[in-house]
PDB file of C-alpha atoms in Angstrom:
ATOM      1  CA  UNK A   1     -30.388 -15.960 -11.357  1.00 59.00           C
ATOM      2  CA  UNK A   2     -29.764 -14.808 -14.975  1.00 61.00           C
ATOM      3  CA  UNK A   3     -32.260 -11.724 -14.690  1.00 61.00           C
ATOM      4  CA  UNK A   4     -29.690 -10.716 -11.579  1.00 60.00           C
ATOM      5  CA  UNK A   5     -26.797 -10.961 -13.359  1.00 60.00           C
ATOM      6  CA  UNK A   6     -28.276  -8.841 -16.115  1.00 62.00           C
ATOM      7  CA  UNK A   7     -28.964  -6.315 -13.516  1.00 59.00           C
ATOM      8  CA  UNK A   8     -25.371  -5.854 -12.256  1.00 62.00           C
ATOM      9  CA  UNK A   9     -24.202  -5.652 -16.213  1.00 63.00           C
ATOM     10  CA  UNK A  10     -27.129  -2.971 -17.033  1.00 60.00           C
ATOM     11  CA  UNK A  11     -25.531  -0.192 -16.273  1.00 61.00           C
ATOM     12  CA  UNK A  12     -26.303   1.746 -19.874  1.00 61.00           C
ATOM     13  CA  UNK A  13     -29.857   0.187 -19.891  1.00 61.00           C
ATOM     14  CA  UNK A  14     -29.084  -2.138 -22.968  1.00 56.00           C
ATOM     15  CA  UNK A  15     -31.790  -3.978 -21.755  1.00 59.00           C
ATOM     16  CA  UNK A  16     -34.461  -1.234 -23.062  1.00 62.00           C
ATOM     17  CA  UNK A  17     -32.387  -0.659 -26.393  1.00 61.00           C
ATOM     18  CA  UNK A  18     -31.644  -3.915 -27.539  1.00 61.00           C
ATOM     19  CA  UNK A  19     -32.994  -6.509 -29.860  1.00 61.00           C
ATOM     20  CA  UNK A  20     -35.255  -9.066 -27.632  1.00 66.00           C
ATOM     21  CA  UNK A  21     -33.655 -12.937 -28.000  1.00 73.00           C
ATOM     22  CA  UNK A  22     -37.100 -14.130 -28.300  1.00 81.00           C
ATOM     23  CA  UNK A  23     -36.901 -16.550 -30.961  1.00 85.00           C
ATOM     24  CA  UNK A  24     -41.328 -15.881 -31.658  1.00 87.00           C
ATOM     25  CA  UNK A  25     -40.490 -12.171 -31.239  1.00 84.00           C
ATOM     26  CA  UNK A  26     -37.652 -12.314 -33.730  1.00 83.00           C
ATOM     27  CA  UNK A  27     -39.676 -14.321 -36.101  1.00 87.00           C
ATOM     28  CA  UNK A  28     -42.988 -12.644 -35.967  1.00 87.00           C
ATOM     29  CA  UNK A  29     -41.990  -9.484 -34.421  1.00 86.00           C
ATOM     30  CA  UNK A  30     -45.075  -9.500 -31.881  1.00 90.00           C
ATOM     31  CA  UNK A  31     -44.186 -10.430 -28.345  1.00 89.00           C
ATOM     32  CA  UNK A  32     -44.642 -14.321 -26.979  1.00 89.00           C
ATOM     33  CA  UNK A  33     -46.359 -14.793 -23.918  1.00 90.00           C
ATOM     34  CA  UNK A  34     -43.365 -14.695 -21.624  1.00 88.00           C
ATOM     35  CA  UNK A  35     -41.510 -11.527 -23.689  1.00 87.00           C
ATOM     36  CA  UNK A  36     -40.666  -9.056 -21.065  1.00 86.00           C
ATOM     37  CA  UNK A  37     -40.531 -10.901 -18.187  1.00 88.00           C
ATOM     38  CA  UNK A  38     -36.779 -10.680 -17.665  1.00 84.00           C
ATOM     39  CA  UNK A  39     -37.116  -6.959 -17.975  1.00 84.00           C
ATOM     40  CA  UNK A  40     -39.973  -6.922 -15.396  1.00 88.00           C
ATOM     41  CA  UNK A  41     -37.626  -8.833 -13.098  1.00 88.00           C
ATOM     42  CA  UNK A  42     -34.525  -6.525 -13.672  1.00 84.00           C
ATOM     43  CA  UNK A  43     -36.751  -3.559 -13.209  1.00 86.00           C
ATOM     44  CA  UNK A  44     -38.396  -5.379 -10.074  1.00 90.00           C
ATOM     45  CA  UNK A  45     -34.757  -5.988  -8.504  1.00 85.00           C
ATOM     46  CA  UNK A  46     -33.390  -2.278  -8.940  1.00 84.00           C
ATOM     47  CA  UNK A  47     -36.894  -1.225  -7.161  1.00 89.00           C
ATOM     48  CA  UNK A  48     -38.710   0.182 -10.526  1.00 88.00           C
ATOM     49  CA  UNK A  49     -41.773  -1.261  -9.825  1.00 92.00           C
ATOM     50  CA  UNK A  50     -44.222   0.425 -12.391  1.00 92.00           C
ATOM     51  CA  UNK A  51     -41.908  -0.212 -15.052  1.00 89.00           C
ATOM     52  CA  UNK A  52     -41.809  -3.709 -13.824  1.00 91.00           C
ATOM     53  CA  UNK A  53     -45.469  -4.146 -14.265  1.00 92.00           C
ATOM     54  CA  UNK A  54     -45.409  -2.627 -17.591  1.00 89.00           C
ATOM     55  CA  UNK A  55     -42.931  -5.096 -18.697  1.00 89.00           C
ATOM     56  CA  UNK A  56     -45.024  -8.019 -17.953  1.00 92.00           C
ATOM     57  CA  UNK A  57     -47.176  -8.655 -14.682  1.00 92.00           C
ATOM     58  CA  UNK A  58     -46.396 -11.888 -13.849  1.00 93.00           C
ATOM     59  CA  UNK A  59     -42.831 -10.936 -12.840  1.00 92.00           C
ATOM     60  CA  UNK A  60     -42.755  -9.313  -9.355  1.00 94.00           C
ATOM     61  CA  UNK A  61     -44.888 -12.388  -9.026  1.00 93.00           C
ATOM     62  CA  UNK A  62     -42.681 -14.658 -10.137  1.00 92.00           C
ATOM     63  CA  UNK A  63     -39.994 -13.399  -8.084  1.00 92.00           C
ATOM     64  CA  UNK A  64     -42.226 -13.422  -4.741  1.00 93.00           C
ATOM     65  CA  UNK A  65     -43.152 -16.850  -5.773  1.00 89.00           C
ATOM     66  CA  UNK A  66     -39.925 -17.928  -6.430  1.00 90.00           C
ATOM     67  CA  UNK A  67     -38.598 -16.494  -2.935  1.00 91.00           C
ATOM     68  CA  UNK A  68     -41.717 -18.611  -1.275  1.00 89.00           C
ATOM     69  CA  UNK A  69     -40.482 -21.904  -3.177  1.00 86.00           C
ATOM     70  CA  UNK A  70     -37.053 -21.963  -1.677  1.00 89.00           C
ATOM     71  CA  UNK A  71     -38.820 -21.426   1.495  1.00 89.00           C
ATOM     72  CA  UNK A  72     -41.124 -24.289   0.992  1.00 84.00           C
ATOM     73  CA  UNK A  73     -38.456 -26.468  -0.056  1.00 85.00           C
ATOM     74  CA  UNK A  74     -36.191 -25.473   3.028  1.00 89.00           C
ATOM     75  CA  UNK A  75     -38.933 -26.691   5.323  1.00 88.00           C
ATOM     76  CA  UNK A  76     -39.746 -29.713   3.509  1.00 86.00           C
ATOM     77  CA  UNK A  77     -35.770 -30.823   3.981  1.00 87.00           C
ATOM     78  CA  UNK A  78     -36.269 -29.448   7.618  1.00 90.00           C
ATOM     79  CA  UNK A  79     -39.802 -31.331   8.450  1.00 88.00           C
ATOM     80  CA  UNK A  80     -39.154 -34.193   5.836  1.00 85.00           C
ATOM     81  CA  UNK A  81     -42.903 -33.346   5.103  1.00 82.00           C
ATOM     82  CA  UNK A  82     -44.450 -33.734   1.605  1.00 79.00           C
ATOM     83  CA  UNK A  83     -46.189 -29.941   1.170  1.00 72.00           C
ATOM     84  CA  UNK A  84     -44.574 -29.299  -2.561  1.00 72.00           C
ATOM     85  CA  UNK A  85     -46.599 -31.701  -4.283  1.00 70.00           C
ATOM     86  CA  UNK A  86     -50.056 -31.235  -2.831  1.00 69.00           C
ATOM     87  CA  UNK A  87     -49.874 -27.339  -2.868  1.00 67.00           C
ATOM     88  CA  UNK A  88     -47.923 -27.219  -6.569  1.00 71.00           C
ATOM     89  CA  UNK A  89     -49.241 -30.294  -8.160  1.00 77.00           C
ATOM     90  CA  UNK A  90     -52.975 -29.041  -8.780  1.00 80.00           C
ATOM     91  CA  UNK A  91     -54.716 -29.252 -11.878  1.00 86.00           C
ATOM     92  CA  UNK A  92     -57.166 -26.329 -11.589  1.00 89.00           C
ATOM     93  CA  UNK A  93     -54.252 -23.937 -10.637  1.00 85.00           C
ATOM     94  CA  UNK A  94     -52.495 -25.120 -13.662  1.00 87.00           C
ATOM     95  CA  UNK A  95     -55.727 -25.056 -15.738  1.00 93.00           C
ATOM     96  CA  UNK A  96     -56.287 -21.397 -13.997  1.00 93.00           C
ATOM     97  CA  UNK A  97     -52.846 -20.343 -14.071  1.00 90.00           C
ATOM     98  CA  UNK A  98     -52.580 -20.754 -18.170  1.00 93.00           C
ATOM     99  CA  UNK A  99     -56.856 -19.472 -18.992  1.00 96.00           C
ATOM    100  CA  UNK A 100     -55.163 -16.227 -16.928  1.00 95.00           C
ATOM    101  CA  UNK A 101     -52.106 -16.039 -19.358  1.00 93.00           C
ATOM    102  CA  UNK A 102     -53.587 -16.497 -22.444  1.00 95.00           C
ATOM    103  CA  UNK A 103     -56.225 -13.556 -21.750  1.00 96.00           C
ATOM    104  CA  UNK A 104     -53.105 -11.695 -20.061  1.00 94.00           C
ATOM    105  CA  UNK A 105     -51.275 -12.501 -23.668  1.00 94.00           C
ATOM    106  CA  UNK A 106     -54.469 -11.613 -25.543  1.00 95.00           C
ATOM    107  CA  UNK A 107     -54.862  -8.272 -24.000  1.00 95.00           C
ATOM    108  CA  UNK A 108     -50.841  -7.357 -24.847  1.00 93.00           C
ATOM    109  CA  UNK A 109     -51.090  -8.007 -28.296  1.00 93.00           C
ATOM    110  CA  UNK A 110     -54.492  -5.859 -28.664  1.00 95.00           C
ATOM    111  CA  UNK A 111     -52.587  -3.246 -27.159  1.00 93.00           C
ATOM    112  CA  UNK A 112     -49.433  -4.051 -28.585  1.00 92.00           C
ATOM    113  CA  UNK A 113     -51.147  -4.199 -32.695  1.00 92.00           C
ATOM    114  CA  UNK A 114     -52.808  -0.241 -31.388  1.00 94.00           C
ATOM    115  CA  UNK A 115     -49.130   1.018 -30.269  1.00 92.00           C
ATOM    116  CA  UNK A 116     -47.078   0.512 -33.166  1.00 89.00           C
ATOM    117  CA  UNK A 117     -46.922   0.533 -36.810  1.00 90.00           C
ATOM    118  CA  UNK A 118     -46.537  -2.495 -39.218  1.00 89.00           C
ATOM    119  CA  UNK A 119     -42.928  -0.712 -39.427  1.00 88.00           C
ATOM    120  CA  UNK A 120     -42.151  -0.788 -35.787  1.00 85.00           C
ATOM    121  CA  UNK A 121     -43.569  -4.635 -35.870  1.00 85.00           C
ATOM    122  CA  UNK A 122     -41.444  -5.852 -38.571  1.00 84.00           C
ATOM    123  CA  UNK A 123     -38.360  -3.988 -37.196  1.00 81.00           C
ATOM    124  CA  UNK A 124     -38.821  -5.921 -33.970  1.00 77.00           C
ATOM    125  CA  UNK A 125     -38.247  -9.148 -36.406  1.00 79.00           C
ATOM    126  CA  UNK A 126     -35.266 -10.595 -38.454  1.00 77.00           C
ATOM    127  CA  UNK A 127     -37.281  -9.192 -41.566  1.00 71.00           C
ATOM    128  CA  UNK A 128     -36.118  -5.885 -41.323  1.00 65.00           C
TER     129      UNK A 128
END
């Protein structure tokens, strides 16, 4: 819900041009593995799609998978049928699910390090 309320209050883009409330991002200045993921699903709600991607993959996906939950949910209540916890509740997805995000977070910081300067890194940081 947040990420939609940001989108009917971006109306100058402040989104692109401000400081990130990432507490690892402010610290460190490189990005954590989540950073950009509200952008992505701004971008993915105003129809931006590419730019949604670029944010962060995982959040068209997120919103898709978010939209199936509810779903899910709504038919458990309607069935009174258990299908949350066998479907959600499974170890190798989880196990799969974070081996796929660290690469994913490996491969952004590669390209993140090649992108900018130590400048640009340290003025994404409280150590300005």
């Amino acid at each position: 819900m947040i990420p939609f309320f940001l989108m009917l209050n971006n109306s100058d883009d402040h989104l692109k041009k401000d400081q990130s409330l990432c507490p690892i991002k402010m610290l460190t200045g490189f990005p954590c593995p989540s950073c950009g993921i509200t952008k992505s699903i701004v971008s993915f709600y105003e129809g931006r799609f590419y730019e949604s991607i670029s944010y962060h993959i995982l959040g068209p996906i997120t919103v898709v998978f978010s939209v199936l939950l509810i779903g899910l949910l709504t038919i458990e209540i309607k069935t009174q049928k258990e299908y949350f916890n066998h479907y959600l509740y499974h170890k190798k997805a989880a196990y799969g699910l974070a081996i796929f995000l660290g690469i994913y977070h490996i491969i952004r910081l590669v390209f993140f390090v090649q992108q900018h300067s130590i400048q640009e890194i340290l003025k994404e940081s409280i150590w300005k």
